[in-house]
Coordinates of C-alpha atoms and ligand atoms in Angstrom, one line a residue:
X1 CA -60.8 -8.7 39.5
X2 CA -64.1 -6.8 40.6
X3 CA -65.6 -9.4 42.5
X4 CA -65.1 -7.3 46.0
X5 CA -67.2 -4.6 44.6
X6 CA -70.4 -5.7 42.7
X7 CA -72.7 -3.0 44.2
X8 CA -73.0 -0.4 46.1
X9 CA -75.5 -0.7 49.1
X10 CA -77.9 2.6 49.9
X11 CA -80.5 3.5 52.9
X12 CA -83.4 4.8 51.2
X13 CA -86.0 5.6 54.2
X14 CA -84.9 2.5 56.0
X15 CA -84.4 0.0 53.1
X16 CA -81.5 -0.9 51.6
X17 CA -80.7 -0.4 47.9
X18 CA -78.3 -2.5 46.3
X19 CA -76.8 -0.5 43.0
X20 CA -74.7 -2.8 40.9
X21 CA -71.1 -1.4 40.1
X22 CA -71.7 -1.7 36.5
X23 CA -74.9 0.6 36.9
X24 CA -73.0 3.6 38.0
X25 CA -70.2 3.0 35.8
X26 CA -72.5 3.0 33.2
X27 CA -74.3 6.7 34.5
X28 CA -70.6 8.2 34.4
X29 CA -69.7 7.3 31.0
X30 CA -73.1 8.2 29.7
X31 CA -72.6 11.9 31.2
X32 CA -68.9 11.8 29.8
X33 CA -70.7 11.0 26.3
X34 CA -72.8 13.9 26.6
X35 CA -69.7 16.1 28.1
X36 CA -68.1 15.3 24.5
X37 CA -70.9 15.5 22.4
X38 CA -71.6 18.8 23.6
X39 CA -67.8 20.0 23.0
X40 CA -67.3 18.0 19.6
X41 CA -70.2 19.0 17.7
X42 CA -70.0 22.5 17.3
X43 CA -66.5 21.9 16.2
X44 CA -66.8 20.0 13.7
X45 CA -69.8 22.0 11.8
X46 CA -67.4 23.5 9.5
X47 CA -65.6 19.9 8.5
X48 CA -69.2 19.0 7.7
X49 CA -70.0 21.6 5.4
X50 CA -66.5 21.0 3.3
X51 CA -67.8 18.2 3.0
X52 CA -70.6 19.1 1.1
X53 CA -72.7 17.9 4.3
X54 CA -75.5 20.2 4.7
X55 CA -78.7 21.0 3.6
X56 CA -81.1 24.2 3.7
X57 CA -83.5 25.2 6.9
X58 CA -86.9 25.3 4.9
X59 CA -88.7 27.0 7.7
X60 CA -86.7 29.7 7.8
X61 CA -86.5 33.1 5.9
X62 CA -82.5 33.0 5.7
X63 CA -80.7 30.2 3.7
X64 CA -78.0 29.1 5.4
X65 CA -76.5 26.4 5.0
X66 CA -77.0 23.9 8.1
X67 CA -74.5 21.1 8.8
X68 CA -76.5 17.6 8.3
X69 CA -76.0 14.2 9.5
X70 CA -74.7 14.6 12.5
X71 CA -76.1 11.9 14.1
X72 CA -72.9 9.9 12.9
X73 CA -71.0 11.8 15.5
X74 CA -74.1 11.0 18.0
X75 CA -73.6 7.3 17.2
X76 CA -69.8 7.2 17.2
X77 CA -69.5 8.4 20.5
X78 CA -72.7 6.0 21.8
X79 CA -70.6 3.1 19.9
X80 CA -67.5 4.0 21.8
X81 CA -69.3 4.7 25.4
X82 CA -70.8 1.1 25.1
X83 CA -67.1 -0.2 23.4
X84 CA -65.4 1.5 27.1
X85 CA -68.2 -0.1 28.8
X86 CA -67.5 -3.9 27.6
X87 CA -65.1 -4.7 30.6
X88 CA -68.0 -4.0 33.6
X89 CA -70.6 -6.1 33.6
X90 CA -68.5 -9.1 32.5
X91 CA -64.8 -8.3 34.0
X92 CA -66.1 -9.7 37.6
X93 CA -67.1 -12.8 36.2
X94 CA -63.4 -14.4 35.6
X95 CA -62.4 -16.3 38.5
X96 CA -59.1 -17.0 39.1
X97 CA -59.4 -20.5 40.6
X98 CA -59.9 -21.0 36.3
X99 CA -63.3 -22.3 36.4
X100 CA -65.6 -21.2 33.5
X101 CA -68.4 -18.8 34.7
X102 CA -68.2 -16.5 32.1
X103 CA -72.1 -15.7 30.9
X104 CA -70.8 -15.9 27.0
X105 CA -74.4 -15.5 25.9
X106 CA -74.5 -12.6 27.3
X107 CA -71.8 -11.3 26.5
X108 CA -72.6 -12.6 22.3
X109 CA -75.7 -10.4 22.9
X110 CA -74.1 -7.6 23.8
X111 CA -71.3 -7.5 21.0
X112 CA -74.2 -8.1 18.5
X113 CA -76.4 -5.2 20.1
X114 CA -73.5 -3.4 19.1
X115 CA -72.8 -4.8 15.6
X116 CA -76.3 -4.3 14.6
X117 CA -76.5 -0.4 16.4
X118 CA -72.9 0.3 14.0
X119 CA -74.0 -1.3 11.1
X120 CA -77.1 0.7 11.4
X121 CA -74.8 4.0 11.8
X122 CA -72.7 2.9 8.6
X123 CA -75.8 2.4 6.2
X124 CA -77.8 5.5 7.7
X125 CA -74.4 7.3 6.5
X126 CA -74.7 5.8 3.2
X127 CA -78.1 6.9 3.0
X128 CA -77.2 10.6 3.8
X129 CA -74.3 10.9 1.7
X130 CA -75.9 8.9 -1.5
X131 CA -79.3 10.1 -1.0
X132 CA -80.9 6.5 -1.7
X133 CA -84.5 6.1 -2.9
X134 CA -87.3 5.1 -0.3
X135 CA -87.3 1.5 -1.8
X136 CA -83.6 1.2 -0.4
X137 CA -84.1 2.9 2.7
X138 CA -86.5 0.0 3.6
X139 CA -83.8 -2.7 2.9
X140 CA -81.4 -1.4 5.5
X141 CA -82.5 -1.9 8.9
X142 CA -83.6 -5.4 7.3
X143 CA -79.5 -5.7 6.7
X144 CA -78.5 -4.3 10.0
X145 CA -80.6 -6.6 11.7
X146 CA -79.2 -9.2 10.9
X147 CA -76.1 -9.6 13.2
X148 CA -78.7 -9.4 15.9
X149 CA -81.2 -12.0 14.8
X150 CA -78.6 -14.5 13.8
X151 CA -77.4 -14.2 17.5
X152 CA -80.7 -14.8 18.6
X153 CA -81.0 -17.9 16.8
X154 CA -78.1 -19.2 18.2
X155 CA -78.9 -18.3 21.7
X156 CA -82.2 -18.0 22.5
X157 CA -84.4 -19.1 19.2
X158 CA -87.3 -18.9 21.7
X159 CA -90.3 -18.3 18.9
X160 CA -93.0 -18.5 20.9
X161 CA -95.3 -15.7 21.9
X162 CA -98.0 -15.3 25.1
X163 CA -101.3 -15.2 24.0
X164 CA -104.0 -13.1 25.1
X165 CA -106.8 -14.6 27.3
X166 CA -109.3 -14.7 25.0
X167 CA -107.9 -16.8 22.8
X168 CA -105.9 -18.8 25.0
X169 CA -109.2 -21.0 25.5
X170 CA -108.9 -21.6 21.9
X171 CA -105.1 -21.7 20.9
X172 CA -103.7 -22.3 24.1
X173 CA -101.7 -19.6 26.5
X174 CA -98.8 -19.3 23.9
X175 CA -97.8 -20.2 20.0
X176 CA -94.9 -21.2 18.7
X177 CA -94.7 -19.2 15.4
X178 CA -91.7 -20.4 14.1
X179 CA -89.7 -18.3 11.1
X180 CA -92.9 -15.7 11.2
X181 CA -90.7 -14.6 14.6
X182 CA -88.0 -13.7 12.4
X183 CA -90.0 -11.5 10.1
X184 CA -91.8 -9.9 13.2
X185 CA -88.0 -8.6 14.2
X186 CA -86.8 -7.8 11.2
X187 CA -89.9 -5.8 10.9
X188 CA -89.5 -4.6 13.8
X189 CA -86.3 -3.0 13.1
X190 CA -88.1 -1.6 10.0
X191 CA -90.8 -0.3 11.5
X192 CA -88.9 1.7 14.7
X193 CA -86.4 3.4 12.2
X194 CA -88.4 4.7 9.2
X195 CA -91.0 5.4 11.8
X196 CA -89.3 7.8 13.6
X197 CA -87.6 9.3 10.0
X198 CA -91.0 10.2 8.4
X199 CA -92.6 12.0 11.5
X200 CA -89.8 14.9 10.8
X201 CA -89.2 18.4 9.2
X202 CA -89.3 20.4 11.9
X203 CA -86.1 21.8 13.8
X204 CA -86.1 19.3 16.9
X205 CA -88.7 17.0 16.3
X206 CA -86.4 13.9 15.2
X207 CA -84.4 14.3 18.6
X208 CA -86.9 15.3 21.0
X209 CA -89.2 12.4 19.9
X210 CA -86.4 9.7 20.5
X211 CA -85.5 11.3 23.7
X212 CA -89.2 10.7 25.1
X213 CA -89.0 7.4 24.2
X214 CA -85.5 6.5 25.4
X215 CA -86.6 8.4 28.4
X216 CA -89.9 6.1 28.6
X217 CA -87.6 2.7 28.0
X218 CA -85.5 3.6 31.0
X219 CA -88.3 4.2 33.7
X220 CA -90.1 1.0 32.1
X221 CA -86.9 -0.8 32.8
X222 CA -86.4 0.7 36.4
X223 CA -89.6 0.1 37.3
X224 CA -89.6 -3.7 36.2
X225 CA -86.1 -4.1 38.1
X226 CA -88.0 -2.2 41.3
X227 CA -90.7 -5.0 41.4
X228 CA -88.0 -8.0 40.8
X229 CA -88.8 -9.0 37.5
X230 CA -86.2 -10.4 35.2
X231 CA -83.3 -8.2 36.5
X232 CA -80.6 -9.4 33.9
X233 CA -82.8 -8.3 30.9
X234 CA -83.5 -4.8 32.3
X235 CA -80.4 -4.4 33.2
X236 CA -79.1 -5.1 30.2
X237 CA -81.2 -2.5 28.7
X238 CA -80.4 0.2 30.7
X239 CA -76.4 -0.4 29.7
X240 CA -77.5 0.8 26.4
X241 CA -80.2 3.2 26.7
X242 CA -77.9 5.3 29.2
X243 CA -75.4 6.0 26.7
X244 CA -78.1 6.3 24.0
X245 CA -79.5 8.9 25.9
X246 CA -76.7 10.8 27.3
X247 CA -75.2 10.9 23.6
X248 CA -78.6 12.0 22.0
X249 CA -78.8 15.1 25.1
X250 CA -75.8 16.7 23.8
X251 CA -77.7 16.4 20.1
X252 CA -80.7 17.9 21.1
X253 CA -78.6 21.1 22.5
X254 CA -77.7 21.6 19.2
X255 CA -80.7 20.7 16.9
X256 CA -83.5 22.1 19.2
X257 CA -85.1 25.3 17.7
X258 CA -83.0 26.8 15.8
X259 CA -81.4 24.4 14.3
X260 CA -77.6 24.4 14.8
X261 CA -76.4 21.2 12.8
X262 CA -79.0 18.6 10.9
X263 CA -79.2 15.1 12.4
X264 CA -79.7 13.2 9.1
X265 CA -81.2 9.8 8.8
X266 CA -78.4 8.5 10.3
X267 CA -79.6 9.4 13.4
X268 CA -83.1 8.4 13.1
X269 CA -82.2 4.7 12.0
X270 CA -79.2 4.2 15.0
X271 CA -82.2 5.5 17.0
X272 CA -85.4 3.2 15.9
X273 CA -82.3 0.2 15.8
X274 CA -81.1 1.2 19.2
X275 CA -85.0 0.8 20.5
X276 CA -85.7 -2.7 18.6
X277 CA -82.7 -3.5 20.0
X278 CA -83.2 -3.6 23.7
X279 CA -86.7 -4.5 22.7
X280 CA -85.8 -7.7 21.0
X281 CA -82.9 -9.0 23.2
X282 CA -85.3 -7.5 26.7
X283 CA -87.8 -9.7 25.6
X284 CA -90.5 -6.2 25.8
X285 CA -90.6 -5.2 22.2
X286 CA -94.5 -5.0 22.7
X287 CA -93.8 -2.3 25.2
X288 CA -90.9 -0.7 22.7
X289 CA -94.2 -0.6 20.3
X290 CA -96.3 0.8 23.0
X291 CA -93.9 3.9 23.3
X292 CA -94.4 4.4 19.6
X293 CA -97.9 5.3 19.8
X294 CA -97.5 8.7 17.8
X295 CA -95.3 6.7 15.3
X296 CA -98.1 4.7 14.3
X297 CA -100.5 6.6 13.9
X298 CA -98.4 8.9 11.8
X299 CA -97.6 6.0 9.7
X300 CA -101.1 4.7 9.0
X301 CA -102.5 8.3 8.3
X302 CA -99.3 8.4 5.8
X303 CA -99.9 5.1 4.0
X304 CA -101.8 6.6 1.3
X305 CA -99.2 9.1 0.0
X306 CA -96.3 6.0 1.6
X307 CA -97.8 3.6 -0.9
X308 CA -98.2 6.6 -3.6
X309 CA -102.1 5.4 -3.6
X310 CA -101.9 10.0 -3.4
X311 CA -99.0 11.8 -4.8
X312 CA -96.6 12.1 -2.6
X313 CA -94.0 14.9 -2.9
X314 CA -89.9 14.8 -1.9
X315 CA -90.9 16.5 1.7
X316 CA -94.0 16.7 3.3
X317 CA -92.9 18.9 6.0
X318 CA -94.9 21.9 6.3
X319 CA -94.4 25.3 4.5
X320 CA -92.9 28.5 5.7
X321 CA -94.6 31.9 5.6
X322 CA -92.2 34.6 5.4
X323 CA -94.5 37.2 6.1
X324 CA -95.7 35.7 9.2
X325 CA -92.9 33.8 10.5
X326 CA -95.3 30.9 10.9
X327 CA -95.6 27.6 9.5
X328 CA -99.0 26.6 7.3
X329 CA -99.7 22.9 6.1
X330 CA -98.0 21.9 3.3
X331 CA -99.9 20.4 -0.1
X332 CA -100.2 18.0 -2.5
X333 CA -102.3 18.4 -5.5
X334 CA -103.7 16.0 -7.8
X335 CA -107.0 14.8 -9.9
X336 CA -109.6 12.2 -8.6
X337 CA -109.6 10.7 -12.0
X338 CA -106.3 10.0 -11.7
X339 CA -105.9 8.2 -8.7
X340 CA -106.2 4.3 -8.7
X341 CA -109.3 2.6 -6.7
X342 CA -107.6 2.7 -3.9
X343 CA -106.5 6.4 -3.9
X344 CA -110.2 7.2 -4.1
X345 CA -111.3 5.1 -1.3
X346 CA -108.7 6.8 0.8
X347 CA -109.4 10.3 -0.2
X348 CA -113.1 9.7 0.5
X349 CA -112.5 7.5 3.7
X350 CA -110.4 10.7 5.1
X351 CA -112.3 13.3 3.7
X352 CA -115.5 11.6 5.5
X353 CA -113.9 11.4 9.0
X354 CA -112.1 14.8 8.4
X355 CA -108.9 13.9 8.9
X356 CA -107.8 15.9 6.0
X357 CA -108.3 20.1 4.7
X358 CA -108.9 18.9 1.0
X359 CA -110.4 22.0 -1.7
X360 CA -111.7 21.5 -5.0
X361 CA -110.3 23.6 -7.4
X362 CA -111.7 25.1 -10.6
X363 CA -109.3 23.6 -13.2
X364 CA -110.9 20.3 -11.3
X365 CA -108.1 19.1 -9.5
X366 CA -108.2 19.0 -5.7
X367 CA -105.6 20.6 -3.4
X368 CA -105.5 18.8 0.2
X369 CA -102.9 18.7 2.8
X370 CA -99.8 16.2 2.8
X371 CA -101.1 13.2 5.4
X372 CA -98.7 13.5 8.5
X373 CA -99.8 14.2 12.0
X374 CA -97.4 17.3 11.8
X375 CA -99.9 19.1 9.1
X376 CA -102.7 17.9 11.1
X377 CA -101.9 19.6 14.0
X378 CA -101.5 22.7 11.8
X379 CA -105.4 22.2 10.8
X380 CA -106.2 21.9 14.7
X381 CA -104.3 24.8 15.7
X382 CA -104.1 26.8 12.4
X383 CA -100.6 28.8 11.5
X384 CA -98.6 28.1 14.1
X385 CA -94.3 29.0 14.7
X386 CA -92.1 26.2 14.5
X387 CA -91.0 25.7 18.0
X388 CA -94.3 26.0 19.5
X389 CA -95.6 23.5 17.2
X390 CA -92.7 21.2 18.2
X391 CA -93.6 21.5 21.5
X392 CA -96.8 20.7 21.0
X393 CA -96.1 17.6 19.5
X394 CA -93.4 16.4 22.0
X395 CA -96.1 16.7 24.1
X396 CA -98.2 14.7 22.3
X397 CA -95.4 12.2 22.7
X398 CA -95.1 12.4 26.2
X399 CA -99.2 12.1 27.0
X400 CA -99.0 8.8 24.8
X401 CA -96.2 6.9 26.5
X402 CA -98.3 8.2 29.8
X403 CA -101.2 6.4 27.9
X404 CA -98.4 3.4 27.7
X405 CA -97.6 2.6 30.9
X406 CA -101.5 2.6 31.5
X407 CA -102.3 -0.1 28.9
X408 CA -99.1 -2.1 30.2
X409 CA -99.3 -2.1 34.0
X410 CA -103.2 -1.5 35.0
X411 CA -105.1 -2.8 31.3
X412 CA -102.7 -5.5 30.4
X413 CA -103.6 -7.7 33.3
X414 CA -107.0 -8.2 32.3
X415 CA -106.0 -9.1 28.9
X416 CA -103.0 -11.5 29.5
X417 CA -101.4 -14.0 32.5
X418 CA -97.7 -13.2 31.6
X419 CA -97.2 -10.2 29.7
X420 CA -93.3 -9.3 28.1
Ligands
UD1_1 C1 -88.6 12.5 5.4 C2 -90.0 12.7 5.0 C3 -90.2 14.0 4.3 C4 -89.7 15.2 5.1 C5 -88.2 14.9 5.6 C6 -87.8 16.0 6.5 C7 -91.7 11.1 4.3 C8 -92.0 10.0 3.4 N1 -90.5 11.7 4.2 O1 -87.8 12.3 4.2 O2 -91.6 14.2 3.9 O3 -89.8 16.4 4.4 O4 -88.1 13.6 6.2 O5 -86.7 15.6 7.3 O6 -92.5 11.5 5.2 N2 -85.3 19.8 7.2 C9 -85.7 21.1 7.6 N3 -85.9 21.3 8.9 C10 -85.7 20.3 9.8 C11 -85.3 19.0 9.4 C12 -85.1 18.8 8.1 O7 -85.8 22.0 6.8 O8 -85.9 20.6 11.0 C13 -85.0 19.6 5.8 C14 -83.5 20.0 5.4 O9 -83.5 20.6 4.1 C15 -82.8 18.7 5.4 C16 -83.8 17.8 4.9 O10 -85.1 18.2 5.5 O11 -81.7 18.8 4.6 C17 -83.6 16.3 5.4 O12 -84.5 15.5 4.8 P1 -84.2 13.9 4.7 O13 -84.0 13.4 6.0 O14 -83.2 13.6 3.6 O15 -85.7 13.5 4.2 P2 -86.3 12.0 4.2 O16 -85.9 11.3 5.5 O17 -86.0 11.3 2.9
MG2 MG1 -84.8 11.9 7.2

């Protein structure tokens, strides 16, 4: 069908560039996804508050009511950009002499991308419309995964991970790990999408931080395909990670300070799926973890109040000051009695190392900040408006996937032979 056209050839400064067909396909219809996110969304803000679909700006001094869980339109029109793209990298692979060269492996992998990616969208949905408890929320991407790992059983069931050098004298250069694989992707999955849904509260910061590391995927991917390394996998990334991307631009427009619309958990679990996804089936979902740098550490600061070793309220994010129009960390309060061992160690571990503004009041309780990275970078900087602060920590974002491509391409050598 396509088999006359599988690339287009460019002279870039005397050397020729091959760009496959799919490639550009794929470019358009991620710019035709933005084209329609950016003219369906603000349409259908109204549909979503009849719905009863919305929820209240904290940080700001009006209350009006803003339209949430939008990323369900987001991930519709990702799900049909990749659906439209099906035919492209697989159409010029029947031959009409009737022999068999169809890649059906990959083409298995790339319906189950997608069955796990809308499976995702359906129970982040749930979530926002049911308002599940956090016990729940951690079940899901464990569900939606599924579709995916099952296909990697079938396919691949390659369990065996590279080992660093220093233990390779010891273990070997690689282990075969067996079913603990399994759990490492299902974790995985957990991991990327509650990650991303607890460093939040703050009008962009959802969208901006999946941007930066969709963004990081892409020129991780490019540059493996520049030096000739495993071109199908890459390539197979960037199919999704285009659309992802285009998609999540025309979000951003409207979520970026001040918040139009609400993107809802929806969108942050299509988005940490989307990223364990190309991650998994890439064969890099060490590098996926190495673009979640702020992620992590937001997630080990919050283990305390995550585990409820320290009360932990409904939101964390921080609190509004009318007065000011500036934001100011937001609290938890509690009793040292009360807290288990554990509780204690961690309040005293944090207080030591100053990761935490903790008082002690009269009545004998103690007031301290709630423990994400968003209301420590209120202590660094003190009161602080919203947008700056966002920017601030997409920054943040941005200097630590520059800190990841460091540890993968110059570090990484010393520590491994074969790194994915
Ligand atoms: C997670 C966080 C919670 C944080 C919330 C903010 C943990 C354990 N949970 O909960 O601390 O408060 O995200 O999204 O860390 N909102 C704003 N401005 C924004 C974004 C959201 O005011 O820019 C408010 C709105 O009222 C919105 C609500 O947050 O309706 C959405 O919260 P939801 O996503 O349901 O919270 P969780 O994901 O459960
Ligand atoms: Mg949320």
């Amino acid at each position: 069908m396509m088999a006359v056209f599988n690339s287009f050839e460019f002279n870039v400064a005397g050397t020729s560039l091959a760009i496959p067909l799919p490639l550009i396909v794929n470019v358009i219809i991620s710019f035709g996804a933005f084209y329609v996110g950016q003219h369906l969304i603000p349409r259908m803000k109204t549909m979503f508050i009849n719905a009863n679909l919305f929820g209240m700006d904290m940080n700001k001094a009006t209350k009006i009511r803003i339209p949430e869980a939008f990323g369900v339109v987001t991930g519709c029109i990702f799900l049909v950009s990749l659906f439209l793209f099906i035919p492209m990298p697989f159409a010029s692979n029947f031959s009409k002499d009737g022999t068999d060269e169809f890649p059906h492996h990959k083409f298995v992998e790339f319906i189950a991308a997608m069955l796990s990616i809308c499976c995702m969208i359906l129970l982040g949905f749930a979530d926002d419309v049911l308002n599940l408890r956090w016990r729940d929320k951690l079940y899901l991407p464990t569900i939606a995964s599924l579709p995916l790992l099952m296909v990697y059983y079938t396919n691949f069931n390659s369990t065996t991970i590279i080992l660093p050098k220093f233990v390779s004298n010891i273990l070997g250069s690689s282990l075969d790990i067996g079913a603990l694989y399994y759990v490492y992707m299902g974790m995985l999955a957990v991991f990327c999408t509650n990650a991303i849904n607890i460093l939040a509260g703050i009008n962009g910061l959802e969208v901006g931080q999946s941007l930066v590391i969709a963004v990081s995927i892409i020129v991780f991917n490019l540059m493996e395909i520049c030096v000739g390394n495993s071109r199908e996998a890459y390539e197979f990334s960037l199919y999704i990670m285009l659309p992802y991307l285009g998609s999540t631009l025309a979000l951003w427009k409207y979520n970026r300070y001040p918040s139009q619309v609400f993107v809802g958990d929806t969108f942050n679990y299509l988005s940490g799926m989307t990223f364990a996804v190309v991650g998994i089936l890439g064969h890099f979902s060490k590098t996926v973890l190495l673009f979640f740098i702020p992620q992590i550490i937001n997630f080990i600061y919050s283990v305390p109040q995550l585990f409820h070793f320290i009360p932990c309220p409904r939101h964390r994010l921080p609190k509004y000051d009318p007065k000011t129009d500036l934001l100011n960390c937001s609290k938890t309060q509690f009793r040292l009695s009360d807290l288990n061992i554990l509780g204690k160690l961690c309040y005293n571990v944090f207080k030591t190392f100053r990761l935490i503004q903790a008082t002690e009041n009269k009545d004998g309780t103690i007031t301290c900040n709630n423990f994400t990275i968003i209301n420590f970078a209120i202590i660094l900087t003190g009161p602080i408006r919203e947008d700056r602060l966002n920017r601030l920590l997409l920054i943040f974002q941005v200097l630590c996937s520059v800190l990841a491509f460091t540890i993968r391409y110059p570090l990484a050598h010393y520590f491994y032979d074969t790194i994915n």
